[in-house]
């Protein structure tokens, strides 16, 4: 445990914004409630995996990497606080928690990747028949998921900053910063890293309807970092590119297939089309834990959320006629043909994505 805490200490320099973490003294999971930003910065905590599942489902915690890390800690909580006296009973408790957590957000692949990773730790230690050893190993694995996410984000920043020239003007969509990860960020992490290198940049942040993650969260992060930024409506990208006010777009992802199909916040496809029409590069930044090892984009499940998110603003103001029906898909899928490159912690993947992802992930084509 000491080596894990030492490694965490070394990463503190990258955590100017700390969206979630493990409280070693209290033995509980802590996160910032992103629904309340920018009006309030409120941290919540729990020892109950049901509460973690609720936080993911209700978007107190959001962003695929953050969901994955939180699910890992949720499963760890279920493991270490189980009252089971036998390993078989522990497995039953943890499997129940697995199912609860897995049911929260269907599109974010990091969720399932993290849950399977911890579940495999339990199975690999099953024969030891040592409850306390299993519990400690599962918690340690959750810590590793957390640590790796931060490291991966920083490495994405190093690779991705190479595509950002000095004086670049960048459009981004939704929130892909520290608040969407264990810390630092994916697409916004790339932008952040370029800024740290001393490059002069300007960010156009889409407001990102209906929950305004761009207006509320991305601008909040950019202001904290002092990165020059402008908030724009979601439909502004075509105009920005046509007037030569923007040079490229960088977004995150909730799920990517081996073929390079990218599921991300609704409106991403529109941004990619605008960039492609104006011959501007459209990049995606995501860790390899977001890559779903399938060649079939139809395997991507698109989450549909409540109509109420569309018909009112953050539950505060109705904006349409009572009884109006609304369609609220949380994500869309951008085809690989219009994606310039996918920035990962292992490098930038280019077309043909199927061959290059197989080479990157499995060492073969």
XYZ file of C-alpha atoms in Angstrom:
365
model
C 0.000 0.000 0.000
C 2.903 2.352 0.726
C 4.202 2.081 -2.842
C 0.738 3.012 -4.177
C 0.567 6.080 -1.947
C 4.072 7.116 -3.014
C 3.078 6.798 -6.662
C -0.019 8.906 -6.041
C 2.116 11.602 -4.421
C 4.242 11.810 -7.578
C 1.139 12.511 -9.676
C -0.083 15.438 -7.565
C 1.533 17.988 -9.901
C -0.943 16.964 -12.620
C -3.986 17.223 -10.361
C -4.712 20.935 -10.168
C -8.328 19.797 -10.346
C -8.993 16.631 -8.317
C -12.373 15.268 -9.447
C -12.308 11.947 -7.561
C -10.038 10.019 -5.237
C -9.770 7.430 -2.469
C -9.683 8.686 1.123
C -7.129 6.359 2.725
C -7.881 7.555 6.251
C -11.634 6.995 6.081
C -11.621 4.094 3.615
C -14.138 5.715 1.295
C -14.528 6.993 -2.247
C -14.773 10.757 -2.828
C -15.935 12.706 -5.903
C -16.976 16.194 -6.900
C -20.621 16.508 -7.953
C -20.270 17.859 -11.490
C -24.005 18.645 -11.723
C -23.453 21.591 -9.398
C -20.513 23.184 -11.221
C -20.027 26.133 -11.760
C -22.419 27.249 -9.031
C -20.964 25.119 -6.257
C -17.921 22.886 -5.716
C -19.262 20.100 -3.519
C -17.452 16.836 -2.770
C -19.449 13.753 -1.821
C -18.216 10.485 -0.321
C -19.397 6.961 0.387
C -18.529 3.425 1.439
C -21.575 2.038 -0.399
C -21.304 0.852 -4.003
C -25.008 1.591 -4.523
C -24.230 5.271 -3.959
C -21.424 5.128 -6.519
C -23.823 3.562 -9.029
C -26.336 6.333 -8.342
C -23.649 8.997 -8.837
C -22.727 7.518 -12.226
C -26.317 7.077 -13.392
C -27.387 10.572 -12.341
C -24.227 12.125 -13.789
C -22.708 13.438 -10.607
C -19.770 11.566 -12.141
C -19.540 11.623 -15.938
C -16.991 11.146 -18.696
C -15.971 7.634 -19.763
C -12.601 7.462 -17.957
C -14.092 8.902 -14.735
C -16.941 6.408 -14.959
C -14.451 3.564 -15.340
C -12.349 4.612 -12.359
C -15.444 5.192 -10.224
C -16.867 1.793 -11.151
C -13.556 0.210 -10.124
C -13.756 1.864 -6.720
C -17.446 0.958 -6.487
C -16.630 -2.712 -6.975
C -13.762 -2.397 -4.513
C -16.172 -0.971 -1.923
C -18.533 -3.894 -2.482
C -15.609 -6.267 -1.952
C -13.922 -4.807 1.119
C -17.170 -4.049 2.958
C -18.852 -7.363 2.197
C -19.920 -9.279 5.316
C -19.287 -12.614 3.620
C -17.419 -15.178 5.715
C -16.665 -17.457 2.768
C -15.058 -16.742 -0.588
C -18.045 -18.159 -2.493
C -20.382 -15.793 -0.651
C -18.028 -12.901 -1.370
C -18.207 -13.721 -5.066
C -22.012 -13.580 -4.916
C -21.932 -10.180 -3.213
C -19.435 -8.759 -5.683
C -21.265 -10.176 -8.709
C -24.425 -8.426 -7.532
C -22.480 -5.167 -7.246
C -20.975 -5.779 -10.694
C -24.456 -6.047 -12.206
C -25.699 -2.910 -10.450
C -22.716 -0.851 -11.593
C -22.791 -2.265 -15.135
C -26.418 -1.162 -15.543
C -25.693 2.539 -14.998
C -24.437 3.904 -18.358
C -24.520 1.563 -21.391
C -22.308 3.482 -23.826
C -19.142 4.243 -21.827
C -16.858 1.274 -22.550
C -14.433 2.149 -19.719
C -17.204 1.120 -17.300
C -17.180 -2.494 -18.463
C -13.418 -2.559 -18.969
C -12.832 -1.535 -15.341
C -15.438 -3.888 -13.874
C -14.036 -6.856 -15.810
C -10.523 -5.993 -14.750
C -11.408 -6.093 -11.048
C -13.616 -9.142 -11.440
C -10.682 -10.987 -13.015
C -8.559 -10.132 -9.969
C -11.130 -11.838 -7.758
C -11.257 -14.913 -9.981
C -7.464 -15.181 -10.177
C -7.248 -15.131 -6.359
C -10.196 -17.457 -5.793
C -8.140 -20.603 -5.211
C -6.229 -18.959 -2.352
C -9.457 -18.996 -0.325
C -8.223 -15.974 1.660
C -10.900 -13.313 2.099
C -8.657 -10.541 3.381
C -6.067 -11.150 0.683
C -8.741 -10.951 -2.027
C -10.140 -7.747 -0.563
C -6.723 -6.081 -0.453
C -5.829 -7.183 -3.977
C -9.100 -5.840 -5.383
C -8.652 -2.465 -3.676
C -5.063 -2.296 -4.898
C -6.254 -2.975 -8.436
C -8.759 -0.118 -8.177
C -5.896 2.147 -7.116
C -3.926 0.987 -10.157
C -6.836 1.806 -12.460
C -6.899 5.301 -10.946
C -3.139 5.796 -11.239
C -3.003 4.474 -14.799
C -5.778 6.795 -15.904
C -3.866 9.857 -14.740
C -0.636 8.622 -16.344
C -2.442 7.776 -19.572
C -3.991 11.234 -19.714
C -0.589 12.879 -19.329
C 0.880 10.638 -22.033
C -2.027 11.502 -24.337
C -1.177 15.121 -23.686
C 2.458 14.555 -24.698
C 1.532 12.840 -27.951
C -1.425 15.048 -28.754
C 0.314 18.359 -28.156
C 2.437 17.648 -31.253
C -0.601 18.257 -33.477
C -1.216 21.666 -31.905
C 0.847 24.420 -33.454
C 1.532 27.744 -31.812
C -1.394 30.166 -32.207
C -3.845 27.323 -32.851
C -7.572 27.930 -32.460
C -9.309 24.756 -31.332
C -12.957 23.727 -31.129
C -13.864 21.135 -28.509
C -17.167 19.542 -27.547
C -18.627 18.493 -24.181
C -16.162 18.215 -21.278
C -13.035 16.125 -21.675
C -10.888 17.624 -18.941
C -9.976 16.619 -15.424
C -13.674 16.393 -14.512
C -14.181 13.610 -17.071
C -11.259 11.516 -15.831
C -9.261 10.671 -12.732
C -7.424 13.906 -13.444
C -5.799 16.015 -16.224
C -8.128 15.038 -19.075
C -8.255 13.511 -22.558
C -8.956 16.034 -25.338
C -8.778 18.935 -22.894
C -5.680 17.272 -21.432
C -4.052 17.529 -24.862
C -4.955 21.214 -24.981
C -3.762 21.684 -21.390
C -0.408 20.045 -22.168
C 0.130 22.280 -25.212
C -0.635 25.304 -23.038
C 1.862 24.119 -20.412
C 4.474 23.912 -23.191
C 4.031 27.639 -23.713
C 2.016 27.510 -26.912
C -0.398 30.339 -27.569
C -3.828 28.762 -28.112
C -7.481 29.724 -28.026
C -10.281 27.271 -27.302
C -13.837 27.477 -28.578
C -15.987 25.395 -26.235
C -19.352 24.160 -27.511
C -22.019 24.724 -24.859
C -23.117 21.062 -25.315
C -26.858 20.764 -24.943
C -28.816 19.529 -23.146
C -26.751 19.365 -19.927
C -24.308 22.125 -20.901
C -21.110 20.297 -20.004
C -19.153 22.648 -22.244
C -20.633 25.830 -20.798
C -20.554 24.638 -17.193
C -17.530 22.337 -16.944
C -15.118 22.987 -19.810
C -15.201 26.766 -19.426
C -14.841 26.315 -15.633
C -11.673 24.253 -16.171
C -10.243 26.594 -18.817
C -10.800 29.604 -16.560
C -9.051 27.861 -13.661
C -6.048 27.158 -15.905
C -6.008 30.618 -17.481
C -6.353 29.164 -20.989
C -7.961 31.704 -23.376
C -11.427 30.522 -24.353
C -14.749 31.483 -25.888
C -18.086 29.783 -25.286
C -20.099 29.103 -28.463
C -23.450 27.481 -29.246
C -23.303 23.926 -30.564
C -24.210 24.965 -34.102
C -21.375 27.505 -34.488
C -18.600 25.216 -35.746
C -19.500 25.523 -39.437
C -19.325 29.286 -39.243
C -16.095 29.244 -37.233
C -14.393 27.033 -39.807
C -15.830 28.899 -42.813
C -14.628 32.249 -41.444
C -11.207 30.744 -40.741
C -11.655 31.396 -37.030
C -10.752 27.811 -36.042
C -7.950 25.510 -37.178
C -8.911 22.082 -35.827
C -11.250 20.177 -33.539
C -10.335 17.794 -30.710
C -12.944 15.782 -28.803
C -13.033 12.843 -26.440
C -14.857 9.512 -26.755
C -17.057 7.183 -24.735
C -16.462 4.165 -26.956
C -14.300 3.492 -30.014
C -14.412 0.360 -32.159
C -11.351 -1.242 -33.746
C -12.639 0.157 -37.030
C -12.341 3.718 -35.719
C -16.041 4.466 -35.252
C -16.272 6.972 -32.403
C -19.204 7.209 -29.996
C -19.138 10.532 -28.195
C -21.475 13.201 -26.857
C -24.369 14.008 -29.174
C -23.303 16.752 -31.572
C -19.812 15.339 -32.124
C -20.758 13.977 -35.557
C -22.026 17.439 -36.589
C -18.712 18.992 -35.538
C -16.754 16.355 -37.458
C -18.835 16.946 -40.594
C -18.216 20.692 -40.396
C -14.480 20.158 -39.959
C -14.327 17.661 -42.807
C -16.261 19.932 -45.203
C -13.846 22.788 -44.534
C -10.809 20.480 -44.736
C -9.894 21.038 -41.090
C -8.506 18.139 -39.027
C -10.841 16.426 -36.559
C -9.052 14.495 -33.792
C -10.262 12.235 -31.011
C -8.372 11.742 -27.725
C -9.124 8.692 -25.594
C -7.218 6.023 -23.664
C -7.075 2.491 -25.054
C -9.447 1.468 -22.239
C -12.133 3.236 -24.295
C -11.503 0.948 -27.273
C -14.132 -1.780 -27.571
C -12.453 -4.776 -29.273
C -15.147 -5.185 -31.917
C -15.166 -4.561 -35.645
C -18.919 -3.951 -35.696
C -20.100 -0.390 -34.950
C -23.600 -1.795 -34.421
C -22.305 -3.224 -31.135
C -22.293 0.313 -29.741
C -25.299 0.910 -27.518
C -26.525 4.514 -27.697
C -27.962 5.621 -24.361
C -31.238 7.538 -24.482
C -31.884 9.758 -21.500
C -34.952 11.476 -20.076
C -36.967 13.877 -22.241
C -36.937 16.271 -19.302
C -33.256 17.039 -19.931
C -34.256 18.549 -23.285
C -37.485 20.290 -22.342
C -35.950 22.178 -19.441
C -32.560 23.580 -18.496
C -30.885 21.588 -15.709
C -34.239 21.091 -14.008
C -34.426 24.823 -13.375
C -36.409 26.302 -16.274
C -38.956 24.867 -18.724
C -38.146 26.023 -22.263
C -41.000 24.615 -24.336
C -44.716 23.915 -24.359
C -45.982 21.492 -21.710
C -46.440 17.986 -23.079
C -43.870 18.392 -25.846
C -42.155 15.108 -26.750
C -38.372 15.144 -27.000
C -35.741 12.742 -28.345
C -32.628 12.684 -26.155
C -29.843 10.386 -27.366
C -26.772 11.050 -25.232
C -24.299 10.071 -27.962
C -23.784 9.822 -31.701
C -21.287 7.875 -33.813
C -18.701 9.557 -36.020
C -17.483 7.356 -38.902
C -13.734 6.757 -39.241
C -13.532 8.305 -42.708
C -13.702 11.811 -41.246
C -11.509 11.237 -38.190
C -7.976 12.516 -38.810
C -6.431 10.570 -35.940
C -7.133 9.033 -32.537
C -4.772 10.148 -29.785
C -4.069 7.447 -27.180
C -1.558 7.022 -24.366
C 0.450 4.796 -26.738
C 0.562 7.202 -29.660
C -1.641 8.651 -32.388
C -3.524 6.021 -34.381
C -4.132 6.826 -38.043
C -6.055 5.164 -40.870
C -6.505 2.314 -41.597
C -7.801 2.077 -38.030
C -8.548 -1.632 -37.986
C -5.009 -2.617 -38.933
C -3.371 0.016 -36.790
C -5.469 -0.599 -33.682
C -4.730 -4.317 -33.917
C -1.038 -3.538 -34.216
C -1.160 -1.104 -31.286
C -3.214 -3.303 -28.958
C -2.209 -6.815 -29.962
C 1.050 -6.411 -31.874
C -0.539 -7.763 -35.068
C -2.621 -6.686 -38.043
